[in-house]
PDB file of C-alpha atoms in Angstrom:
ATOM      1  CA  UNK A 413     -57.237  -8.443  35.844  1.00 49.00           C
ATOM      2  CA  UNK A 414     -58.550  -5.101  37.491  1.00 57.00           C
ATOM      3  CA  UNK A 415     -57.635  -1.791  36.089  1.00 57.00           C
ATOM      4  CA  UNK A 416     -54.244  -0.806  37.348  1.00 56.00           C
ATOM      5  CA  UNK A 417     -53.031  -4.531  36.294  1.00 59.00           C
ATOM      6  CA  UNK A 418     -54.595  -3.951  32.478  1.00 52.00           C
ATOM      7  CA  UNK A 419     -52.838  -0.192  32.328  1.00 54.00           C
ATOM      8  CA  UNK A 420     -49.380  -1.606  32.889  1.00 52.00           C
ATOM      9  CA  UNK A 421     -49.592  -4.515  30.626  1.00 56.00           C
ATOM     10  CA  UNK A 422     -50.169  -2.204  28.341  1.00 58.00           C
ATOM     11  CA  UNK A 423     -47.449  -0.220  28.979  1.00 60.00           C
ATOM     12  CA  UNK A 424     -44.659  -3.060  28.845  1.00 60.00           C
ATOM     13  CA  UNK A 425     -43.453  -3.515  25.414  1.00 61.00           C
ATOM     14  CA  UNK A 426     -43.657  -6.344  23.028  1.00 62.00           C
ATOM     15  CA  UNK A 427     -40.651  -8.567  22.971  1.00 58.00           C
ATOM     16  CA  UNK A 428     -37.961  -7.759  20.141  1.00 57.00           C
ATOM     17  CA  UNK A 429     -36.892 -11.465  19.785  1.00 54.00           C
ATOM     18  CA  UNK A 430     -37.893 -14.424  20.629  1.00 60.00           C
ATOM     19  CA  UNK A 431     -36.619 -16.728  23.200  1.00 61.00           C
ATOM     20  CA  UNK A 432     -33.557 -18.533  22.650  1.00 57.00           C
ATOM     21  CA  UNK A 433     -32.506 -21.902  23.999  1.00 62.00           C
ATOM     22  CA  UNK A 434     -30.133 -21.855  26.480  1.00 63.00           C
ATOM     23  CA  UNK A 435     -26.817 -23.715  26.798  1.00 65.00           C
ATOM     24  CA  UNK A 436     -27.195 -26.883  28.139  1.00 67.00           C
ATOM     25  CA  UNK A 437     -23.748 -28.918  29.628  1.00 69.00           C
ATOM     26  CA  UNK A 438     -22.798 -32.360  27.476  1.00 75.00           C
ATOM     27  CA  UNK A 439     -20.418 -33.435  30.453  1.00 81.00           C
ATOM     28  CA  UNK A 440     -18.944 -32.823  33.617  1.00 79.00           C
ATOM     29  CA  UNK A 441     -16.370 -30.355  32.313  1.00 78.00           C
ATOM     30  CA  UNK A 442     -19.012 -28.783  30.209  1.00 77.00           C
ATOM     31  CA  UNK A 443     -21.155 -28.439  33.530  1.00 78.00           C
ATOM     32  CA  UNK A 444     -18.606 -27.711  36.119  1.00 82.00           C
ATOM     33  CA  UNK A 445     -14.959 -26.702  34.758  1.00 85.00           C
ATOM     34  CA  UNK A 446     -15.422 -25.064  31.269  1.00 87.00           C
ATOM     35  CA  UNK A 447     -19.190 -23.933  32.248  1.00 89.00           C
ATOM     36  CA  UNK A 448     -21.217 -21.498  30.563  1.00 90.00           C
ATOM     37  CA  UNK A 449     -24.120 -20.540  33.359  1.00 90.00           C
ATOM     38  CA  UNK A 450     -23.527 -17.554  35.217  1.00 91.00           C
ATOM     39  CA  UNK A 451     -24.091 -18.919  38.338  1.00 92.00           C
ATOM     40  CA  UNK A 452     -21.344 -21.567  38.315  1.00 93.00           C
ATOM     41  CA  UNK A 453     -18.697 -19.132  36.703  1.00 95.00           C
ATOM     42  CA  UNK A 454     -19.634 -16.763  39.478  1.00 95.00           C
ATOM     43  CA  UNK A 455     -18.599 -19.478  41.917  1.00 95.00           C
ATOM     44  CA  UNK A 456     -15.333 -19.842  40.049  1.00 96.00           C
ATOM     45  CA  UNK A 457     -14.598 -16.242  40.330  1.00 96.00           C
ATOM     46  CA  UNK A 458     -14.956 -15.707  44.114  1.00 95.00           C
ATOM     47  CA  UNK A 459     -13.142 -19.498  44.572  1.00 96.00           C
ATOM     48  CA  UNK A 460     -10.371 -18.327  43.126  1.00 96.00           C
ATOM     49  CA  UNK A 461     -10.430 -14.898  44.236  1.00 96.00           C
ATOM     50  CA  UNK A 462     -10.774 -16.271  48.005  1.00 96.00           C
ATOM     51  CA  UNK A 463      -7.606 -18.783  47.445  1.00 96.00           C
ATOM     52  CA  UNK A 464      -5.463 -15.934  46.188  1.00 96.00           C
ATOM     53  CA  UNK A 465      -6.684 -13.652  48.855  1.00 95.00           C
ATOM     54  CA  UNK A 466      -5.302 -16.101  51.180  1.00 96.00           C
ATOM     55  CA  UNK A 467      -2.376 -15.679  49.985  1.00 96.00           C
ATOM     56  CA  UNK A 468      -2.630 -11.778  50.225  1.00 96.00           C
ATOM     57  CA  UNK A 469      -3.633 -12.410  53.978  1.00 96.00           C
ATOM     58  CA  UNK A 470      -0.277 -15.059  54.869  1.00 96.00           C
ATOM     59  CA  UNK A 471       1.690 -11.958  53.223  1.00 95.00           C
ATOM     60  CA  UNK A 472      -0.224  -9.428  55.547  1.00 95.00           C
ATOM     61  CA  UNK A 473       0.673 -11.676  58.868  1.00 95.00           C
ATOM     62  CA  UNK A 474       4.228 -11.945  57.586  1.00 94.00           C
ATOM     63  CA  UNK A 475       4.595  -7.955  57.418  1.00 93.00           C
ATOM     64  CA  UNK A 476       3.051  -7.929  61.021  1.00 93.00           C
ATOM     65  CA  UNK A 477       5.666 -10.650  62.013  1.00 92.00           C
ATOM     66  CA  UNK A 478       8.246  -8.519  61.037  1.00 91.00           C
ATOM     67  CA  UNK A 479       7.178  -5.314  62.424  1.00 91.00           C
ATOM     68  CA  UNK A 480       6.219  -6.701  65.629  1.00 90.00           C
ATOM     69  CA  UNK A 481       8.732  -8.918  66.152  1.00 90.00           C
ATOM     70  CA  UNK A 482      11.801  -8.080  64.056  1.00 87.00           C
ATOM     71  CA  UNK A 483      14.290 -10.805  65.788  1.00 85.00           C
ATOM     72  CA  UNK A 484      12.219 -12.868  65.252  1.00 86.00           C
ATOM     73  CA  UNK A 485      11.426 -12.477  61.810  1.00 83.00           C
ATOM     74  CA  UNK A 486      15.328 -11.942  60.799  1.00 84.00           C
ATOM     75  CA  UNK A 487      14.445 -13.936  57.937  1.00 86.00           C
ATOM     76  CA  UNK A 488      12.378 -11.624  56.283  1.00 88.00           C
ATOM     77  CA  UNK A 489      14.808  -9.548  54.878  1.00 89.00           C
ATOM     78  CA  UNK A 490      14.305  -5.682  53.147  1.00 90.00           C
ATOM     79  CA  UNK A 491      13.799  -6.578  49.329  1.00 91.00           C
ATOM     80  CA  UNK A 492      11.118  -9.576  50.935  1.00 91.00           C
ATOM     81  CA  UNK A 493       9.227  -7.052  52.843  1.00 93.00           C
ATOM     82  CA  UNK A 494       8.889  -4.633  49.713  1.00 93.00           C
ATOM     83  CA  UNK A 495       7.651  -7.917  47.840  1.00 94.00           C
ATOM     84  CA  UNK A 496       5.441  -8.905  50.187  1.00 94.00           C
ATOM     85  CA  UNK A 497       3.908  -5.112  50.845  1.00 94.00           C
ATOM     86  CA  UNK A 498       3.515  -5.003  46.681  1.00 94.00           C
ATOM     87  CA  UNK A 499       2.328  -8.687  45.791  1.00 95.00           C
ATOM     88  CA  UNK A 500       0.012  -8.385  49.098  1.00 95.00           C
ATOM     89  CA  UNK A 501      -1.631  -5.061  47.782  1.00 94.00           C
ATOM     90  CA  UNK A 502      -1.758  -6.184  43.954  1.00 94.00           C
ATOM     91  CA  UNK A 503      -3.855  -8.895  45.188  1.00 95.00           C
ATOM     92  CA  UNK A 504      -6.139  -7.293  47.402  1.00 94.00           C
ATOM     93  CA  UNK A 505      -6.678  -4.104  44.896  1.00 91.00           C
ATOM     94  CA  UNK A 506      -6.887  -6.256  41.743  1.00 92.00           C
ATOM     95  CA  UNK A 507      -7.309  -9.477  42.143  1.00 95.00           C
ATOM     96  CA  UNK A 508      -9.450 -10.209  45.147  1.00 94.00           C
ATOM     97  CA  UNK A 509     -12.016  -7.003  45.312  1.00 90.00           C
ATOM     98  CA  UNK A 510     -12.467  -6.918  41.582  1.00 90.00           C
ATOM     99  CA  UNK A 511     -12.805 -10.072  41.346  1.00 92.00           C
ATOM    100  CA  UNK A 512     -15.610 -10.781  43.962  1.00 93.00           C
ATOM    101  CA  UNK A 513     -17.301  -7.695  43.880  1.00 91.00           C
ATOM    102  CA  UNK A 514     -17.734  -7.678  40.074  1.00 92.00           C
ATOM    103  CA  UNK A 515     -16.837 -11.250  38.889  1.00 93.00           C
ATOM    104  CA  UNK A 516     -18.589 -13.358  41.583  1.00 93.00           C
ATOM    105  CA  UNK A 517     -21.470 -10.742  42.506  1.00 94.00           C
ATOM    106  CA  UNK A 518     -22.351  -9.486  38.995  1.00 93.00           C
ATOM    107  CA  UNK A 519     -22.166 -12.993  37.203  1.00 94.00           C
ATOM    108  CA  UNK A 520     -24.389 -14.406  40.302  1.00 94.00           C
ATOM    109  CA  UNK A 521     -26.770 -11.171  41.205  1.00 93.00           C
ATOM    110  CA  UNK A 522     -26.993  -9.344  37.794  1.00 94.00           C
ATOM    111  CA  UNK A 523     -29.375 -12.159  35.867  1.00 92.00           C
ATOM    112  CA  UNK A 524     -31.459 -12.495  38.972  1.00 92.00           C
ATOM    113  CA  UNK A 525     -31.846  -9.381  39.173  1.00 93.00           C
ATOM    114  CA  UNK A 526     -33.112  -7.911  35.994  1.00 93.00           C
ATOM    115  CA  UNK A 527     -34.615 -11.174  34.798  1.00 89.00           C
ATOM    116  CA  UNK A 528     -32.307 -12.603  32.166  1.00 88.00           C
ATOM    117  CA  UNK A 529     -31.884 -15.835  32.109  1.00 85.00           C
ATOM    118  CA  UNK A 530     -28.432 -15.901  31.774  1.00 87.00           C
ATOM    119  CA  UNK A 531     -25.707 -13.245  30.627  1.00 91.00           C
ATOM    120  CA  UNK A 532     -26.071 -12.196  27.212  1.00 90.00           C
ATOM    121  CA  UNK A 533     -22.600 -13.558  26.059  1.00 91.00           C
ATOM    122  CA  UNK A 534     -21.827 -17.106  27.605  1.00 91.00           C
ATOM    123  CA  UNK A 535     -19.030 -18.178  26.112  1.00 91.00           C
ATOM    124  CA  UNK A 536     -17.665 -14.845  26.618  1.00 93.00           C
ATOM    125  CA  UNK A 537     -18.436 -15.289  30.050  1.00 93.00           C
ATOM    126  CA  UNK A 538     -16.706 -18.591  30.292  1.00 94.00           C
ATOM    127  CA  UNK A 539     -13.303 -17.104  28.871  1.00 95.00           C
ATOM    128  CA  UNK A 540     -13.292 -13.606  31.248  1.00 95.00           C
ATOM    129  CA  UNK A 541     -12.820 -16.511  34.304  1.00 96.00           C
ATOM    130  CA  UNK A 542     -10.609 -18.369  32.749  1.00 96.00           C
ATOM    131  CA  UNK A 543      -8.512 -15.381  32.008  1.00 97.00           C
ATOM    132  CA  UNK A 544      -8.507 -14.353  35.413  1.00 97.00           C
ATOM    133  CA  UNK A 545      -7.335 -17.607  36.456  1.00 97.00           C
ATOM    134  CA  UNK A 546      -4.598 -17.500  34.289  1.00 97.00           C
ATOM    135  CA  UNK A 547      -3.457 -14.240  35.620  1.00 97.00           C
ATOM    136  CA  UNK A 548      -3.769 -15.486  39.159  1.00 97.00           C
ATOM    137  CA  UNK A 549      -1.519 -18.430  38.152  1.00 96.00           C
ATOM    138  CA  UNK A 550       1.044 -15.957  36.690  1.00 96.00           C
ATOM    139  CA  UNK A 551       0.906 -13.469  39.381  1.00 95.00           C
ATOM    140  CA  UNK A 552       2.161 -17.094  42.162  1.00 95.00           C
ATOM    141  CA  UNK A 553       4.776 -17.965  38.987  1.00 95.00           C
ATOM    142  CA  UNK A 554       6.327 -14.807  40.083  1.00 93.00           C
ATOM    143  CA  UNK A 555       6.832 -16.015  43.345  1.00 93.00           C
ATOM    144  CA  UNK A 556       9.411 -18.691  42.244  1.00 93.00           C
ATOM    145  CA  UNK A 557      11.317 -17.242  39.249  1.00 92.00           C
ATOM    146  CA  UNK A 558      15.074 -15.777  40.211  1.00 90.00           C
ATOM    147  CA  UNK A 559      15.072 -13.089  42.187  1.00 88.00           C
ATOM    148  CA  UNK A 560      11.033 -13.770  43.091  1.00 89.00           C
ATOM    149  CA  UNK A 561       8.211 -11.099  42.635  1.00 93.00           C
ATOM    150  CA  UNK A 562       8.704  -7.346  41.768  1.00 92.00           C
ATOM    151  CA  UNK A 563       8.951  -4.983  44.741  1.00 92.00           C
ATOM    152  CA  UNK A 564       8.319  -2.020  43.421  1.00 91.00           C
ATOM    153  CA  UNK A 565       5.124  -1.188  44.999  1.00 89.00           C
ATOM    154  CA  UNK A 566       1.827  -2.361  44.021  1.00 88.00           C
ATOM    155  CA  UNK A 567       1.482   1.155  41.877  1.00 89.00           C
ATOM    156  CA  UNK A 568       4.434  -0.096  40.033  1.00 91.00           C
ATOM    157  CA  UNK A 569       5.719   3.607  39.350  1.00 88.00           C
ATOM    158  CA  UNK A 570       7.704   3.482  36.410  1.00 87.00           C
ATOM    159  CA  UNK A 571      10.862   3.695  35.667  1.00 86.00           C
ATOM    160  CA  UNK A 572      11.100   2.238  39.285  1.00 87.00           C
ATOM    161  CA  UNK A 573       9.692  -1.069  38.600  1.00 89.00           C
ATOM    162  CA  UNK A 574      11.713  -2.145  36.158  1.00 88.00           C
ATOM    163  CA  UNK A 575      15.319  -1.073  37.443  1.00 86.00           C
ATOM    164  CA  UNK A 576      18.050  -3.122  38.757  1.00 84.00           C
ATOM    165  CA  UNK A 577      17.715  -1.593  42.255  1.00 85.00           C
ATOM    166  CA  UNK A 578      14.747  -2.492  42.556  1.00 88.00           C
ATOM    167  CA  UNK A 579      13.398  -6.379  44.068  1.00 89.00           C
ATOM    168  CA  UNK A 580      12.337  -8.025  41.274  1.00 84.00           C
ATOM    169  CA  UNK A 581      12.998  -5.590  38.586  1.00 83.00           C
ATOM    170  CA  UNK A 582      16.298  -7.162  37.086  1.00 81.00           C
ATOM    171  CA  UNK A 583      14.742 -10.453  37.172  1.00 84.00           C
ATOM    172  CA  UNK A 584      11.653 -12.079  35.851  1.00 90.00           C
ATOM    173  CA  UNK A 585       9.413 -10.974  38.811  1.00 91.00           C
ATOM    174  CA  UNK A 586       8.268  -7.576  36.868  1.00 93.00           C
ATOM    175  CA  UNK A 587       7.710  -9.204  33.872  1.00 94.00           C
ATOM    176  CA  UNK A 588       5.477 -11.855  35.429  1.00 95.00           C
ATOM    177  CA  UNK A 589       3.575  -9.151  37.253  1.00 95.00           C
ATOM    178  CA  UNK A 590       2.952  -6.990  34.219  1.00 95.00           C
ATOM    179  CA  UNK A 591       1.937 -10.326  31.739  1.00 96.00           C
ATOM    180  CA  UNK A 592      -0.247 -11.114  34.493  1.00 96.00           C
ATOM    181  CA  UNK A 593      -2.280  -7.325  34.387  1.00 96.00           C
ATOM    182  CA  UNK A 594      -2.266  -7.874  30.995  1.00 96.00           C
ATOM    183  CA  UNK A 595      -3.967 -11.128  30.937  1.00 97.00           C
ATOM    184  CA  UNK A 596      -6.375 -10.048  33.733  1.00 96.00           C
ATOM    185  CA  UNK A 597      -7.400  -6.748  32.084  1.00 96.00           C
ATOM    186  CA  UNK A 598      -8.376  -8.684  28.967  1.00 95.00           C
ATOM    187  CA  UNK A 599     -10.163 -11.148  31.027  1.00 95.00           C
ATOM    188  CA  UNK A 600     -11.688  -8.653  32.749  1.00 94.00           C
ATOM    189  CA  UNK A 601     -12.701  -6.262  29.618  1.00 94.00           C
ATOM    190  CA  UNK A 602     -14.770  -9.257  28.318  1.00 94.00           C
ATOM    191  CA  UNK A 603     -16.691  -9.731  31.880  1.00 93.00           C
ATOM    192  CA  UNK A 604     -17.156  -5.962  31.814  1.00 93.00           C
ATOM    193  CA  UNK A 605     -18.635  -5.678  28.445  1.00 93.00           C
ATOM    194  CA  UNK A 606     -20.863  -8.776  29.629  1.00 93.00           C
ATOM    195  CA  UNK A 607     -22.308  -6.752  32.586  1.00 95.00           C
ATOM    196  CA  UNK A 608     -23.376  -3.537  31.128  1.00 95.00           C
ATOM    197  CA  UNK A 609     -24.789  -5.434  27.913  1.00 94.00           C
ATOM    198  CA  UNK A 610     -26.906  -7.922  30.183  1.00 93.00           C
ATOM    199  CA  UNK A 611     -28.158  -4.893  32.344  1.00 94.00           C
ATOM    200  CA  UNK A 612     -28.876  -2.551  29.043  1.00 92.00           C
ATOM    201  CA  UNK A 613     -30.004  -5.010  26.800  1.00 90.00           C
ATOM    202  CA  UNK A 614     -31.163  -8.310  28.973  1.00 88.00           C
ATOM    203  CA  UNK A 615     -33.661  -6.785  31.298  1.00 89.00           C
ATOM    204  CA  UNK A 616     -37.249  -8.202  31.503  1.00 87.00           C
ATOM    205  CA  UNK A 617     -39.926  -6.636  29.603  1.00 84.00           C
ATOM    206  CA  UNK A 618     -40.795  -3.755  31.980  1.00 84.00           C
ATOM    207  CA  UNK A 619     -37.854  -3.643  34.153  1.00 87.00           C
ATOM    208  CA  UNK A 620     -37.164   0.145  33.112  1.00 88.00           C
ATOM    209  CA  UNK A 621     -33.179   1.563  34.321  1.00 90.00           C
ATOM    210  CA  UNK A 622     -35.012   3.339  37.310  1.00 91.00           C
ATOM    211  CA  UNK A 623     -36.486   0.043  38.534  1.00 91.00           C
ATOM    212  CA  UNK A 624     -33.315  -1.295  38.430  1.00 92.00           C
ATOM    213  CA  UNK A 625     -31.704  -2.611  42.247  1.00 93.00           C
ATOM    214  CA  UNK A 626     -29.127  -0.649  43.569  1.00 94.00           C
ATOM    215  CA  UNK A 627     -26.609  -3.403  43.650  1.00 93.00           C
ATOM    216  CA  UNK A 628     -27.146  -3.935  39.988  1.00 94.00           C
ATOM    217  CA  UNK A 629     -26.857  -0.161  39.254  1.00 95.00           C
ATOM    218  CA  UNK A 630     -23.035  -0.565  41.463  1.00 94.00           C
ATOM    219  CA  UNK A 631     -21.883  -3.418  39.595  1.00 94.00           C
ATOM    220  CA  UNK A 632     -22.822  -1.638  36.560  1.00 95.00           C
ATOM    221  CA  UNK A 633     -21.176   2.029  37.326  1.00 95.00           C
ATOM    222  CA  UNK A 634     -18.164  -0.108  38.961  1.00 94.00           C
ATOM    223  CA  UNK A 635     -17.640  -2.514  35.413  1.00 95.00           C
ATOM    224  CA  UNK A 636     -18.300   1.198  33.527  1.00 95.00           C
ATOM    225  CA  UNK A 637     -15.850   2.736  35.478  1.00 95.00           C
ATOM    226  CA  UNK A 638     -13.058   0.026  34.905  1.00 93.00           C
ATOM    227  CA  UNK A 639     -14.088  -0.126  31.258  1.00 94.00           C
ATOM    228  CA  UNK A 640     -12.594   3.449  30.757  1.00 94.00           C
ATOM    229  CA  UNK A 641      -9.843   3.009  33.053  1.00 92.00           C
ATOM    230  CA  UNK A 642      -7.969  -0.607  32.446  1.00 92.00           C
ATOM    231  CA  UNK A 643      -7.354  -0.150  29.053  1.00 91.00           C
ATOM    232  CA  UNK A 644      -4.977   2.892  29.780  1.00 93.00           C
ATOM    233  CA  UNK A 645      -3.136   0.347  32.618  1.00 93.00           C
ATOM    234  CA  UNK A 646      -3.237  -2.159  29.997  1.00 95.00           C
ATOM    235  CA  UNK A 647      -1.407   0.102  27.308  1.00 95.00           C
ATOM    236  CA  UNK A 648       1.098   1.297  30.454  1.00 94.00           C
ATOM    237  CA  UNK A 649       1.461  -2.291  31.098  1.00 94.00           C
ATOM    238  CA  UNK A 650       2.682  -3.345  27.596  1.00 95.00           C
ATOM    239  CA  UNK A 651       5.008  -0.421  27.590  1.00 94.00           C
ATOM    240  CA  UNK A 652       6.882  -0.873  30.810  1.00 93.00           C
ATOM    241  CA  UNK A 653       6.862  -4.659  29.288  1.00 93.00           C
ATOM    242  CA  UNK A 654       8.644  -3.335  25.956  1.00 93.00           C
ATOM    243  CA  UNK A 655      11.121  -1.442  27.858  1.00 91.00           C
ATOM    244  CA  UNK A 656      12.143  -4.125  30.196  1.00 90.00           C
ATOM    245  CA  UNK A 657      12.241  -6.592  27.014  1.00 90.00           C
ATOM    246  CA  UNK A 658      13.044  -4.838  23.768  1.00 89.00           C
ATOM    247  CA  UNK A 659      14.678  -1.945  25.125  1.00 86.00           C
ATOM    248  CA  UNK A 660      12.490   0.549  23.986  1.00 87.00           C
ATOM    249  CA  UNK A 661      12.076   3.945  25.727  1.00 87.00           C
ATOM    250  CA  UNK A 662       8.371   4.712  26.775  1.00 89.00           C
ATOM    251  CA  UNK A 663       9.528   5.129  30.793  1.00 88.00           C
ATOM    252  CA  UNK A 664      13.102   4.885  29.917  1.00 77.00           C
ATOM    253  CA  UNK A 665      13.828   8.506  28.173  1.00 72.00           C
ATOM    254  CA  UNK A 666      17.753   7.848  29.036  1.00 65.00           C
ATOM    255  CA  UNK A 667      18.116   4.741  26.683  1.00 50.00           C
TER     256      UNK A 667
END
């Protein structure tokens, strides 16, 4: 070993705790369905995001069909067009991009690039995906409730989103949308904490923060920003849901 390697080895701090045994799947279900392996979870995130992203793609086709050939697409009413715009935007911004770049790339790349054996909290990582999957299911179910999904715009500005004149505002569409957002944020919070803690505490010895790849820095920064922003969206969703179901006056001061 040359002098440079000897000097570098002295700069690497000793391990604070001993390596623990990784979780081993006992059956098909625990290996491929309820998996705690970050790589499998990354594939689950990406596959689910691709499936719901295809729904957004179809909605964009329908919107362009109505704009380009209104006589041919007269089955797309004004209310339906607003609903398509809302769900398309919500999927693209929240359920597709966030899931792919943080859930998919984050779970697959972070352990590989920081030298970690897996995510710091594998069980919570598994739960985060299934909360995301449940949020996607609730979003899809909103298409089949009376009145259809909400058409308030993907920003869901209150109190317009829960008014009777808004498509889906007086039915179960806005309720399913708000429930889906609440479940999604809870799931992402678990996943985001996993990414942040893994980057900060799960790095290999000698992997300082300044040696992290830019991909990891990007995922880490996006996770921190989302963890700061999403709790406010969670509280707002709960408050709007209370206004719609319980008749409170968080966003409806005239009630």
